[in-house]
CSV table of C-alpha atoms in Angstrom, one decimal:
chain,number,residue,atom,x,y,z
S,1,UNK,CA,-63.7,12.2,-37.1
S,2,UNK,CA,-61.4,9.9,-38.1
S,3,UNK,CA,-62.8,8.0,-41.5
S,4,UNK,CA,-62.2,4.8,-41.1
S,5,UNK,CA,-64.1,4.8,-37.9
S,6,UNK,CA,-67.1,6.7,-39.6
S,7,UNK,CA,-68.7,4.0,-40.9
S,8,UNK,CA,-69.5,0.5,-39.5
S,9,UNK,CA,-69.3,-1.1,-43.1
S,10,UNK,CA,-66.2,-1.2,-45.6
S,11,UNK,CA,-67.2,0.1,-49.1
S,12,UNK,CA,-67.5,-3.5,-50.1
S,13,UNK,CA,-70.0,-3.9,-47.4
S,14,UNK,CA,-68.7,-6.2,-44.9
S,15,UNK,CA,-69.3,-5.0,-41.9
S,16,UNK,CA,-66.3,-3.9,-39.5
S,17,UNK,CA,-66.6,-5.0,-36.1
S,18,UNK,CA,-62.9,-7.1,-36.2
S,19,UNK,CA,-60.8,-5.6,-33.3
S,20,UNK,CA,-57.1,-5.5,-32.8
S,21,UNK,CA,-56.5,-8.6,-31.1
S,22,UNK,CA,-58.8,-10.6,-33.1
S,23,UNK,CA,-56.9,-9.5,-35.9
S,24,UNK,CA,-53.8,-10.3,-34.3
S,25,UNK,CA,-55.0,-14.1,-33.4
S,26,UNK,CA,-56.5,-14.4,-36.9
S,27,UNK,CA,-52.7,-13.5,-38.5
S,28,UNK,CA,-51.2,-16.5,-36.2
S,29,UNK,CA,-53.9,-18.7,-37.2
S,30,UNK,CA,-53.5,-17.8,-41.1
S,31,UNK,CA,-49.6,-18.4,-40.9
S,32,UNK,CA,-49.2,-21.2,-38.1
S,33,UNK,CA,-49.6,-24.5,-39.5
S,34,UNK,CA,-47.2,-28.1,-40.2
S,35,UNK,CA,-44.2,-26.7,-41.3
S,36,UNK,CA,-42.5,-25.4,-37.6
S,37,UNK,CA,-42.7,-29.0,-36.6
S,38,UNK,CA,-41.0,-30.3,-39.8
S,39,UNK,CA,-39.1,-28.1,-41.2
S,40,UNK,CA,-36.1,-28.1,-38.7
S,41,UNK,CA,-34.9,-31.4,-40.0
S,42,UNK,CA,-34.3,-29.4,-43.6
S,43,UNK,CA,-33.0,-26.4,-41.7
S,44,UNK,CA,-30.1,-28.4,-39.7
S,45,UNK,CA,-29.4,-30.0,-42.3
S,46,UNK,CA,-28.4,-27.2,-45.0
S,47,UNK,CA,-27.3,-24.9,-42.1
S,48,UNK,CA,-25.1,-27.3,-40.5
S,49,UNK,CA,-25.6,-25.3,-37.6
S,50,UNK,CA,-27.3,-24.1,-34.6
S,51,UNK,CA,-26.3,-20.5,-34.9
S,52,UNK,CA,-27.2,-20.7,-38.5
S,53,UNK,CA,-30.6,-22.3,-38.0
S,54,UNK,CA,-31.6,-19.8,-35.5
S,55,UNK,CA,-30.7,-16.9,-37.7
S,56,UNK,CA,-32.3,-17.8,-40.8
S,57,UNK,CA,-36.1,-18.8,-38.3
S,58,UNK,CA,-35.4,-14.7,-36.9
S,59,UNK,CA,-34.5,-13.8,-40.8
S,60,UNK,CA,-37.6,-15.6,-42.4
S,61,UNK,CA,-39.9,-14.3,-39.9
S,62,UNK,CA,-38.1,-10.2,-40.6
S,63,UNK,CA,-39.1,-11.3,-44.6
S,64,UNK,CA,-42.2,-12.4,-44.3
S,65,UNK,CA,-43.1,-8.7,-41.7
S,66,UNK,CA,-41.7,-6.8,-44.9
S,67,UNK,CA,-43.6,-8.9,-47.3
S,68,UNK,CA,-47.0,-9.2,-45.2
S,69,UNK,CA,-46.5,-5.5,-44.8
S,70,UNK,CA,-46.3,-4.5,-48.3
S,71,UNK,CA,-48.9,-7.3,-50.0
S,72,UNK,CA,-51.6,-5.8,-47.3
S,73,UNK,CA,-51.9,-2.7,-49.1
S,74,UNK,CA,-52.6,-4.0,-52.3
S,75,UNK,CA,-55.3,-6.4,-50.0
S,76,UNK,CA,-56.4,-3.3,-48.6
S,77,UNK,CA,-57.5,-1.7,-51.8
S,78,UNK,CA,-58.3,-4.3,-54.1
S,79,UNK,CA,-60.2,-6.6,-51.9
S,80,UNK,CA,-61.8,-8.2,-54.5
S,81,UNK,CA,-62.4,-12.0,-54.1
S,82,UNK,CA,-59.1,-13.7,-56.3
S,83,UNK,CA,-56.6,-11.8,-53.7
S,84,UNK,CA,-52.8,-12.1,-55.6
S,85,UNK,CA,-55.0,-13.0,-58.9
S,86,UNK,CA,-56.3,-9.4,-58.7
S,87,UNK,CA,-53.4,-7.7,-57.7
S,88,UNK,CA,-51.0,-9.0,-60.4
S,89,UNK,CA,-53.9,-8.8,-63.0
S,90,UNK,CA,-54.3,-5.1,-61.8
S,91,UNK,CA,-50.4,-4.4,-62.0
S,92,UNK,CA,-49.4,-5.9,-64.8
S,93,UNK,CA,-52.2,-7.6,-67.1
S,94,UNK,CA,-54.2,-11.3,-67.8
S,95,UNK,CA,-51.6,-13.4,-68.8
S,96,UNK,CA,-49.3,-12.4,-65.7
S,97,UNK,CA,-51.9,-13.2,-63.9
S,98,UNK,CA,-53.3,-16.3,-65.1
S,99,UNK,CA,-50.3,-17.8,-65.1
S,100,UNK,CA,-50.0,-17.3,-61.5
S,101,UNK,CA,-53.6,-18.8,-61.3
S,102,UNK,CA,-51.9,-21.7,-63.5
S,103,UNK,CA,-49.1,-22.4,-60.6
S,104,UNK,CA,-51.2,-22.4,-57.6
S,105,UNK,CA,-53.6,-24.9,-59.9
S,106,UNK,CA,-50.9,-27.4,-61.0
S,107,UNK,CA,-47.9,-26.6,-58.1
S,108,UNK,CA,-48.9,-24.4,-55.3
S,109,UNK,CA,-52.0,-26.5,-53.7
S,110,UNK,CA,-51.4,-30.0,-54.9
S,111,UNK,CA,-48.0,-29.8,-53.7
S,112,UNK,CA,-49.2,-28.5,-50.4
S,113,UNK,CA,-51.6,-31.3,-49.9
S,114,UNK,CA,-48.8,-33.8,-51.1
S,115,UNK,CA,-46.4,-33.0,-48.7
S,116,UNK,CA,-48.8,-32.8,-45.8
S,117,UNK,CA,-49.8,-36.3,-46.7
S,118,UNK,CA,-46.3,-37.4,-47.1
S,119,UNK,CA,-45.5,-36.1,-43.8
S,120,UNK,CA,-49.1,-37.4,-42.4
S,121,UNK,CA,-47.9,-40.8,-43.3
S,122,UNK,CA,-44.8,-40.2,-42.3
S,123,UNK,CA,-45.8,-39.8,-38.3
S,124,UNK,CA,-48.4,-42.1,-38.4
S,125,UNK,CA,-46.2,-45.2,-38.7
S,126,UNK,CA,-43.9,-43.9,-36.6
S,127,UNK,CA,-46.2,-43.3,-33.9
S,128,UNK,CA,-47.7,-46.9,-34.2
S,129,UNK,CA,-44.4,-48.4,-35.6
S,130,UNK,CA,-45.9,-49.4,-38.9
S,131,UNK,CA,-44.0,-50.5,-42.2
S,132,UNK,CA,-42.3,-47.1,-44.2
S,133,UNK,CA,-43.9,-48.6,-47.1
S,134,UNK,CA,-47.0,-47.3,-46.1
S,135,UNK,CA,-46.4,-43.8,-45.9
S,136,UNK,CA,-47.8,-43.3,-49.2
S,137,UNK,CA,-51.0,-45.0,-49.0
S,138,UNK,CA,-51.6,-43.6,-45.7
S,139,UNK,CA,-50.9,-39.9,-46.6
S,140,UNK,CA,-53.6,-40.9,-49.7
S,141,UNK,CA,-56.1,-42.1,-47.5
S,142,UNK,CA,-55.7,-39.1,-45.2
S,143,UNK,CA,-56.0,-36.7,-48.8
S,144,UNK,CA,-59.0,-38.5,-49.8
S,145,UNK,CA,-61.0,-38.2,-46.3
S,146,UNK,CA,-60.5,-34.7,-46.1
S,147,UNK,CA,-61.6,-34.2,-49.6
S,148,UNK,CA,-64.9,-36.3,-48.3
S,149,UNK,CA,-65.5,-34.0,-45.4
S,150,UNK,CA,-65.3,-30.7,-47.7
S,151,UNK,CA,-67.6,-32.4,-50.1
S,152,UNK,CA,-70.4,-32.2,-47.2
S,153,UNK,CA,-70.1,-28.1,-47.6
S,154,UNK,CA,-68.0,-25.5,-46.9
S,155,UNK,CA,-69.7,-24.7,-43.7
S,156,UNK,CA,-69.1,-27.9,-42.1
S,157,UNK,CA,-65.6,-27.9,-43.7
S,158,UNK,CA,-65.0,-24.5,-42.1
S,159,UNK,CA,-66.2,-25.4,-38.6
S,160,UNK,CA,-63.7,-28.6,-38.7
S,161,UNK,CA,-61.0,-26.1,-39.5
S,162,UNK,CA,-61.8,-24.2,-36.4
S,163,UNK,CA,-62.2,-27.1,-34.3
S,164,UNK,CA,-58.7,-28.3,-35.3
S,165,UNK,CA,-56.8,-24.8,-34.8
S,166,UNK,CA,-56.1,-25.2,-31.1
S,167,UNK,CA,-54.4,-28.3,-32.0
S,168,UNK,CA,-52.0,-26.6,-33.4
S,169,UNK,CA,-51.1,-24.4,-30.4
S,170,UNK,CA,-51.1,-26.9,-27.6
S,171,UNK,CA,-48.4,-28.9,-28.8
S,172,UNK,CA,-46.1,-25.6,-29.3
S,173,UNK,CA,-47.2,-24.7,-26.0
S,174,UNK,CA,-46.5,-27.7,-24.2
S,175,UNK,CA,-43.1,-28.1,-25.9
S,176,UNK,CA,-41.8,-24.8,-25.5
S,177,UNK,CA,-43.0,-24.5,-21.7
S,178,UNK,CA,-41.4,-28.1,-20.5
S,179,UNK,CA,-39.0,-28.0,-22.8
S,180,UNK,CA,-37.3,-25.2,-21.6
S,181,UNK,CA,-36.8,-26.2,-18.4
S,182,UNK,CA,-35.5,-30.2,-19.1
S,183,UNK,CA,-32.7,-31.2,-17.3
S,184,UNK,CA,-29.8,-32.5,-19.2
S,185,UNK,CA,-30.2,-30.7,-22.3
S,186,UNK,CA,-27.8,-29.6,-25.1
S,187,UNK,CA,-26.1,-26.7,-25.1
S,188,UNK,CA,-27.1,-24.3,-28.0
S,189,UNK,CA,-24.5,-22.0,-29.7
S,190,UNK,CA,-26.0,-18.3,-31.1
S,191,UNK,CA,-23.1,-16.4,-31.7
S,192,UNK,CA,-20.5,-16.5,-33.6
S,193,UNK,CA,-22.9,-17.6,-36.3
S,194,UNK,CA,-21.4,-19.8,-39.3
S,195,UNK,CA,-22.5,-22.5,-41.9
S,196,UNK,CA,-21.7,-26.2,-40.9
S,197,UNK,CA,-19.5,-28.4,-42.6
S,198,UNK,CA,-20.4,-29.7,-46.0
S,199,UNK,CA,-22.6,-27.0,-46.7
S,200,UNK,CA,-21.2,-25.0,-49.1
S,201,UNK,CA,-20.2,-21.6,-47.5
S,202,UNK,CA,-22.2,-18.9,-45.5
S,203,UNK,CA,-24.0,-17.4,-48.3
S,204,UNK,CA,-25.5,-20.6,-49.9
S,205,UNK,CA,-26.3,-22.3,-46.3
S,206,UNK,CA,-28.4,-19.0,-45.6
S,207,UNK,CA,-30.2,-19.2,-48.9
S,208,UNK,CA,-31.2,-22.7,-48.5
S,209,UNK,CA,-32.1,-22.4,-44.7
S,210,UNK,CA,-34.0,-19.3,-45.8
S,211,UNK,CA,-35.9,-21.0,-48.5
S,212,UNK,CA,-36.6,-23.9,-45.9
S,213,UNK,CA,-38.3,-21.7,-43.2
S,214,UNK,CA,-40.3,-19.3,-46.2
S,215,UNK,CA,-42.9,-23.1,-46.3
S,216,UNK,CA,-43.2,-22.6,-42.3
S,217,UNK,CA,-44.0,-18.6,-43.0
S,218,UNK,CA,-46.4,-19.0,-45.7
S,219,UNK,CA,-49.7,-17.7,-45.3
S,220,UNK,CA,-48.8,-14.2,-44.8
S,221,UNK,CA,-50.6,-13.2,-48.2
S,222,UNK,CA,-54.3,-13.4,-47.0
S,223,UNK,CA,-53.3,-11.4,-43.7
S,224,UNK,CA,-54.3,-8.2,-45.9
S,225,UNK,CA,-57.8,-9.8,-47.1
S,226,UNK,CA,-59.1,-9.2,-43.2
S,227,UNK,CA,-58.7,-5.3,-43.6
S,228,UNK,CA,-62.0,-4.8,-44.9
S,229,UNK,CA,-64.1,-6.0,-41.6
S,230,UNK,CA,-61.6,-4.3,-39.0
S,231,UNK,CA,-62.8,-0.9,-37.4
S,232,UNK,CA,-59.7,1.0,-38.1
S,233,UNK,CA,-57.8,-0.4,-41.1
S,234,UNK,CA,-55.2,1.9,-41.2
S,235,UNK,CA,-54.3,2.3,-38.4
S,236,UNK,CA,-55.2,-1.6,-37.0
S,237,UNK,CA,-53.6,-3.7,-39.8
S,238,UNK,CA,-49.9,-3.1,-39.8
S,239,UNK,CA,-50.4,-3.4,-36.0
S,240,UNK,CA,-51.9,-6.6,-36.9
S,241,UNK,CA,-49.3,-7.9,-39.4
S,242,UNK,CA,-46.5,-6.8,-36.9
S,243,UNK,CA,-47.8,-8.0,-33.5
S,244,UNK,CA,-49.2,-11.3,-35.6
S,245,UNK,CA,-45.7,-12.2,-37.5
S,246,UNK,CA,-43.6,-11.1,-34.7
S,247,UNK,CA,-45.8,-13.0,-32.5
S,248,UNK,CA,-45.2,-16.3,-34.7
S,249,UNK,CA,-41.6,-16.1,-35.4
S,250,UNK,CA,-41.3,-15.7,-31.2
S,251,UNK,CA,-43.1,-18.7,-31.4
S,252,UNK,CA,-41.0,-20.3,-33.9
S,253,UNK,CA,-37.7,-18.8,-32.3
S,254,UNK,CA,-38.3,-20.8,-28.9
S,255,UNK,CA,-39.6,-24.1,-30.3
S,256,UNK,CA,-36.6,-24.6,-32.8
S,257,UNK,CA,-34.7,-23.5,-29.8
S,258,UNK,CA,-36.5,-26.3,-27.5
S,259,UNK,CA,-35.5,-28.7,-30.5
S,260,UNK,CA,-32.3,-27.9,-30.8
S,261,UNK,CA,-31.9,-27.8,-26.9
S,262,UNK,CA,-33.2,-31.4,-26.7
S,263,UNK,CA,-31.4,-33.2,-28.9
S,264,UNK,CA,-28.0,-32.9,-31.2
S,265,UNK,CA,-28.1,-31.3,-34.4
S,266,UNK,CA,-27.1,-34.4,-36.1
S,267,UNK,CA,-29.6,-36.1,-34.3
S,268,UNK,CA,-32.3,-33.2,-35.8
S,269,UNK,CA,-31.1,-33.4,-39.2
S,270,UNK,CA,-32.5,-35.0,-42.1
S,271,UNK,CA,-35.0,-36.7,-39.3
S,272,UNK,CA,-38.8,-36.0,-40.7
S,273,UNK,CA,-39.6,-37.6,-37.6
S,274,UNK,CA,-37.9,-35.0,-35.0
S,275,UNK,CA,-40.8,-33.5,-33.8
S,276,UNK,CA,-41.9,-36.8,-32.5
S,277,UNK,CA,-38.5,-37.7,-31.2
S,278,UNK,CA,-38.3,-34.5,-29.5
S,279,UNK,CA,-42.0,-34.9,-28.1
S,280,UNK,CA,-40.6,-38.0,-26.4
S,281,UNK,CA,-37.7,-36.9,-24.9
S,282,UNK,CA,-39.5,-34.3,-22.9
S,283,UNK,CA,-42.5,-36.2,-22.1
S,284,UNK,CA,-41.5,-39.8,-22.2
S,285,UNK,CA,-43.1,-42.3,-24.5
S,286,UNK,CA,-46.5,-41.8,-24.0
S,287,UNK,CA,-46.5,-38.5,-23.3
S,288,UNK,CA,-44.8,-38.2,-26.6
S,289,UNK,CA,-47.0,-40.0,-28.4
S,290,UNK,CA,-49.5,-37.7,-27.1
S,291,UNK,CA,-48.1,-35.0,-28.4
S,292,UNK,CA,-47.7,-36.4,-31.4
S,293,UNK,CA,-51.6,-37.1,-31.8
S,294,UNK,CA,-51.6,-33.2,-31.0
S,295,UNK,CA,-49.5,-33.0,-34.0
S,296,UNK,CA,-50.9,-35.2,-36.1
S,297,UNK,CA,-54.8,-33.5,-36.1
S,298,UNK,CA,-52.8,-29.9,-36.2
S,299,UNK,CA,-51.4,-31.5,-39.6
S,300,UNK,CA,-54.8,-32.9,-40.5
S,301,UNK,CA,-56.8,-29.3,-40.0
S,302,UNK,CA,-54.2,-27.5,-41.9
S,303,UNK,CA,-54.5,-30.1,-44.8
S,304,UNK,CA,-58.4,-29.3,-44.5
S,305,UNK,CA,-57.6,-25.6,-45.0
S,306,UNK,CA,-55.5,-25.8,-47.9
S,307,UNK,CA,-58.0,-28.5,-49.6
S,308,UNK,CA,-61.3,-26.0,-48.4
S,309,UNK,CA,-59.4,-23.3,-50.4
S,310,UNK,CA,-57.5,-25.1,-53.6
S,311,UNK,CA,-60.4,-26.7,-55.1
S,312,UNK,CA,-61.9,-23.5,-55.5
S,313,UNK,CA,-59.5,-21.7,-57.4
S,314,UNK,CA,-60.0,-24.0,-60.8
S,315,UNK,CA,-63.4,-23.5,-60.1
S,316,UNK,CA,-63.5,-19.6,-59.8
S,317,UNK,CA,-60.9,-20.3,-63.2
S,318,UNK,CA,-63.2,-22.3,-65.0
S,319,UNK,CA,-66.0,-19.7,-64.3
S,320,UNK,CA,-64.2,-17.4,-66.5
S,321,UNK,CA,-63.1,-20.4,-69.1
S,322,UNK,CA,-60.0,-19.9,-68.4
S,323,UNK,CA,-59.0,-24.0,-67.9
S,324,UNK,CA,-59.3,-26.7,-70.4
S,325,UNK,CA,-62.5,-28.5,-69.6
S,326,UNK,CA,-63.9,-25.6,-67.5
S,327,UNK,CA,-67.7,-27.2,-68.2
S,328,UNK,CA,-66.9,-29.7,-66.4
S,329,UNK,CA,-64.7,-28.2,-63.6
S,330,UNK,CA,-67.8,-25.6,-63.0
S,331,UNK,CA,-69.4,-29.2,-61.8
S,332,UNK,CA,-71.0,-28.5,-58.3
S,333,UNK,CA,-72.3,-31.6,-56.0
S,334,UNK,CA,-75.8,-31.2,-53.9
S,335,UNK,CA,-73.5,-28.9,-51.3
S,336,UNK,CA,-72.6,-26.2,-54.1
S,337,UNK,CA,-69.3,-27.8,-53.8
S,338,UNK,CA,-67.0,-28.0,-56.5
S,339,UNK,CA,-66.3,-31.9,-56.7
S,340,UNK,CA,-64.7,-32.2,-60.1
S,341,UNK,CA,-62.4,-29.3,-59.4
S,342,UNK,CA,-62.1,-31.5,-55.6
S,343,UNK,CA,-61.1,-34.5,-57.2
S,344,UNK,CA,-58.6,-32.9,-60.1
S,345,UNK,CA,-56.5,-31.3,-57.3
S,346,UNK,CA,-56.5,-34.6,-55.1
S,347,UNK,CA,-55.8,-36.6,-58.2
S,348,UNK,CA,-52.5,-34.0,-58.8
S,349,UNK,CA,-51.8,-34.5,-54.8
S,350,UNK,CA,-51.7,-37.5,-55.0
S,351,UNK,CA,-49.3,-38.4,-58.0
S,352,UNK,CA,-47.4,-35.4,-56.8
S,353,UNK,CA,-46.8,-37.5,-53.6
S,354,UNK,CA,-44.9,-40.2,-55.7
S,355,UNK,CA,-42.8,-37.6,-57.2
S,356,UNK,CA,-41.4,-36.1,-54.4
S,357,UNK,CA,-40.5,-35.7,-50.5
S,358,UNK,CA,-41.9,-33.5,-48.1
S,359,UNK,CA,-38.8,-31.4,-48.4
S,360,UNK,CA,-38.4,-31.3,-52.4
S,361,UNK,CA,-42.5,-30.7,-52.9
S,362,UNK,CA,-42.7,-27.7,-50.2
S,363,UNK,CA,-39.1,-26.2,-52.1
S,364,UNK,CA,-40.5,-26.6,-55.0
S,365,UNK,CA,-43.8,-24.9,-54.2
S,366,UNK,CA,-42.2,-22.0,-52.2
S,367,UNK,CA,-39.7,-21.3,-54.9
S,368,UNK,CA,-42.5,-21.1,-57.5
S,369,UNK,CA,-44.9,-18.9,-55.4
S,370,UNK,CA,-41.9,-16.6,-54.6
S,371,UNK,CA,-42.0,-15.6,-58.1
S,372,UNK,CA,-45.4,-14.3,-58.0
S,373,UNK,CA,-44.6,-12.7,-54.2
S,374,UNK,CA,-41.7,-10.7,-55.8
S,375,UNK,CA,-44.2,-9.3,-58.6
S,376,UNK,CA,-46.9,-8.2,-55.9
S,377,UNK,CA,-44.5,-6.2,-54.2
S,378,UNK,CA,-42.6,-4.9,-57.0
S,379,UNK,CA,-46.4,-4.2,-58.1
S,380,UNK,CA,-47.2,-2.2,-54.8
S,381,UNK,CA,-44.9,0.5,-56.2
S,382,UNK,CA,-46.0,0.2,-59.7
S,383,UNK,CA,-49.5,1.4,-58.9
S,384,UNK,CA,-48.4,3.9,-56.9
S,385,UNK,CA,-46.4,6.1,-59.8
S,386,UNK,CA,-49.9,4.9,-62.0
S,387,UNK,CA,-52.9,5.2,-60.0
S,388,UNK,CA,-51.7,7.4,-57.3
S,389,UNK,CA,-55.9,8.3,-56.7
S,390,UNK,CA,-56.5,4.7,-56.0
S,391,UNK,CA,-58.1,4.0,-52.7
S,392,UNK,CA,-55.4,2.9,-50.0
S,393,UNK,CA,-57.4,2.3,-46.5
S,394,UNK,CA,-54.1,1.1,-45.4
S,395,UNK,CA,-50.1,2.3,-46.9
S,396,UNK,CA,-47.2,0.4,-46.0
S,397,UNK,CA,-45.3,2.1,-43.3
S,398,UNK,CA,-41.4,3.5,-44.4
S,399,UNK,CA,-42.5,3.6,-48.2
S,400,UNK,CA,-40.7,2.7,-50.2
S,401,UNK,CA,-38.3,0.8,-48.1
S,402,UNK,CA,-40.3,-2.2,-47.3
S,403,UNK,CA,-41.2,-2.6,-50.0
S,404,UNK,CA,-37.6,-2.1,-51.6
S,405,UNK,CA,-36.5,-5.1,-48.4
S,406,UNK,CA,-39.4,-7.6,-49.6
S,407,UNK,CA,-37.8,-7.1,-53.7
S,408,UNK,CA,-34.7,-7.9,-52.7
S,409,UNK,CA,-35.6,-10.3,-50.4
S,410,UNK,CA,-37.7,-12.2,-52.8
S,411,UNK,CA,-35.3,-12.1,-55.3
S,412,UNK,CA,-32.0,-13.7,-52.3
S,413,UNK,CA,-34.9,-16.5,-52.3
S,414,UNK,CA,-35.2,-17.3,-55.8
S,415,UNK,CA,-31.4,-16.7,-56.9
S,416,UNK,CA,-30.1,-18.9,-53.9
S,417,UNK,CA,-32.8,-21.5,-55.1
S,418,UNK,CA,-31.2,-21.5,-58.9
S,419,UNK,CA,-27.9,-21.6,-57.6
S,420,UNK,CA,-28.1,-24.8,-54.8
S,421,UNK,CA,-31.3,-26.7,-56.2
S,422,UNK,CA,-31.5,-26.0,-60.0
S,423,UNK,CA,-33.4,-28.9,-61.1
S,424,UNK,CA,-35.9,-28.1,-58.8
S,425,UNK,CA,-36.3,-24.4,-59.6
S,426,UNK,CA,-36.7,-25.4,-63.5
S,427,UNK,CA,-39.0,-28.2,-62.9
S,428,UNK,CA,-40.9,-24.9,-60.7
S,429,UNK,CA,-40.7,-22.5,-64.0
S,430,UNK,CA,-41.3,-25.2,-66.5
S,431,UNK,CA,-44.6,-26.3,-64.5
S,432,UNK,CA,-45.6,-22.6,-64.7
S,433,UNK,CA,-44.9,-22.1,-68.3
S,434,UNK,CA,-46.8,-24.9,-69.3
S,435,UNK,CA,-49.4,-22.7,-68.5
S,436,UNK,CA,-48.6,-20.4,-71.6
S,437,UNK,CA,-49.9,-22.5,-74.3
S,438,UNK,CA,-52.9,-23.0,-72.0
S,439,UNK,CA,-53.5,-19.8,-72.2
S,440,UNK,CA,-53.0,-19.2,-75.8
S,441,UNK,CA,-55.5,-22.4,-76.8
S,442,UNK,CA,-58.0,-20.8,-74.8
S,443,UNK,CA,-58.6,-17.5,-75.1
S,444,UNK,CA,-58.4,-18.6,-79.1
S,445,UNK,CA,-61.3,-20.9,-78.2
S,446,UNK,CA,-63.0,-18.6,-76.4
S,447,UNK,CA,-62.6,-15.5,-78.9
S,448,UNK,CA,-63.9,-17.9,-81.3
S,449,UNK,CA,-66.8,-19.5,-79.3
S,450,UNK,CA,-68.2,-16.0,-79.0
């Protein structure tokens, strides 16, 4: 009998009743979110390019198969609650790992929840023709409700997030099925491909393209977490990753496709509202705008996902006394929610926001979470040569060459990202240092405390 279908719980006792296709729509679900409707303004822009754009969408969705394919088995056996905190702890010790913790604290979410605001903003006043000046406070306003509505408990905050997660398939749907078939549409060059004008060269257009898409890919990390509850995890879950990431980057392929079919590239570039103006040349102008109200909740539930899920990590930090002022940051409200940790990640959002763009803040974050990716997959084959008795319900397929792809993947992503946006990427790795005298201060406080 096979094992894995033995037993009807997972050795960490949640019970496995998920089934293939579940599994399959729950990968979508994790990775879908704002960033295909936004992102192809960045993408045209550094491509310079329709055949460009279109290959580095098909190439960030082959990266992010390799990469989901390889974190998963490290999700798979160490499904501890923490997810890359545990793996990187695991592979290569505390401070590795804290500083990781540090990032997604001070960069990772915040900046997340900033440039969903930004880009909340952003369509609201275009859809209702409102002053630019009020992107800002509008984006804030949107931050701060969403933090209200998670303060009322993580169950209600969890059934808004599933409420709000067919918005973010109808609009696709809609767009890619009329889109398609528009008359008068522009033609849309594949092959040969090749890096605009202006754009510094094949290489370095890739690299920023690629960087560009890895924000509308992200998510693929927590695709391993689901392996404990599915009836046959190693056999199931690389069917899942595949048929789930293949699934989203067809989905991702066709609706940059629509995009680029409805309207110029210079027309799509730099334009944080092309979604919108895309919307309405298919549909007209109210069935654009309907659309864009699609859009618009889509962007709202995601922003209630990543604010559910960031105010908890300085909590589960503080726990440990890992933060400064973790007494405080352990703070829960009537709900068991963790306010003060809530309102210290809003407060970051929110100055973050005046800092930087939508395009500059999701960069920024992808370049600094890269860092840790690369370590998780580097770490995949680190534990392998040390604990080669460790539990693996599931093994990445073609070991060690997906693993090997995801490396050097991961490492295209963050050299191109030193080479074309510098400042950026040190402002990234200075933010995450910071976290080292952090560290230091505390565990002195906390060797001493004891």
């Amino acid at each position: 009998m096979n094992q894995d279908n033995a037993t009807t719980t997972s050795p960490q006792g949640l019970k496995r009743s998920m089934t293939l296709a579940s599994a399959i729509s729950t990968v979508m679900g994790t990775v879908i979110g704002a960033g295909v409707f936004f992102k192809v303004s960045n993408v045209s822009e550094v491509t310079g390019s329709t055949s460009m754009s279109m290959l580095v969408w098909l190439l960030g969705g082959l990266i992010s198969l390799c990469a989901g394919l390889t974190g998963a088995e490290l999700a798979a056996a160490l499904p501890q609650t923490g997810g890359m905190l545990v793996y990187i702890e695991r592979a290569y010790g505390k401070l590795p790992s804290f500083l990781l913790g540090w990032a997604q604290v001070i960069v990772y979410f915040p900046a997340s929840i900033a440039a969903k605001g930004i880009i909340f903003g952003t369509q609201l006043i275009n859809l209702f023709h409102l002053d630019a000046k009020l992107i800002i406070p509008i984006g804030a306003v949107a931050l701060i409700s969403v933090e209200l509505i998670n303060f009322l408990g993580a169950k209600i905050a969890g059934t808004f997030q599933s409420i709000t997660l067919i918005f973010k398939l109808i609009p696709l749907a809609l767009i890619v099925i009329f889109g398609l078939f528009q008359s008068g549409s522009v033609h849309v060059s594949l092959f040969p491909v090749t890096a605009g004008p202006g754009t510094g060269g094949f290489i370095t257009a890739m690299g920023a393209g690629l960087l560009a898409t890895m924000y509308a890919y992200d998510g693929w990390i927590h695709v391993g977490n689901i392996a404990g509850e599915m009836k046959n995890p190693s056999r199931d879950l690389p069917r899942a990753i595949t048929g789930g990431i293949i699934g989203v980057m067809v989905i991702y392929l066709l609706v940059n496709f629509v995009f680029m079919h409805t309207l110029p590239l210079s027309a799509l570039a730099g334009n944080e509202s092309a979604a919108m103006d895309v919307a309405s040349k298919i549909f007209g102008d109210m069935g654009g705008k309907l659309i864009t109200i699609g859009i618009l909740i889509s962007i709202y539930g995601t922003l209630n996902g990543y604010t559910l899920t960031g105010m908890r990590l300085p909590y589960v930090m503080a726990e440990e006394r890992q933060l400064p002022f973790s007494k405080y940051l352990t703070r829960l409200n009537a709900n068991q929610v963790p306010y003060i940790a809530g309102l210290f990640e809003l407060a970051l959002a929110i100055v973050l926001m005046f800092v930087g763009g939508f395009d500059t803040l999701t960069d920024m974050l992808v370049f600094v979470i890269w860092m840790f990716y690369t370590l998780v997959f580097l770490g995949v084959i680190i534990l392998r040569r040390r604990e080669p008795d460790l539990p693996r319900p599931y093994k990445v397929p073609l070991y060690p060459v997906i693993p090997i792809i995801a490396i050097l993947s991961g490492v295209f992503i963050l050299v191109s990202t030193l080479m074309t946006q510098l400042t950026l990427a040190l402002i990234g790795i200075g933010l995450t240092l910071l976290g080292l005298p952090v560290y230091f201060i505390m565990q002195h406080r906390n060797a001493k405390n004891d």
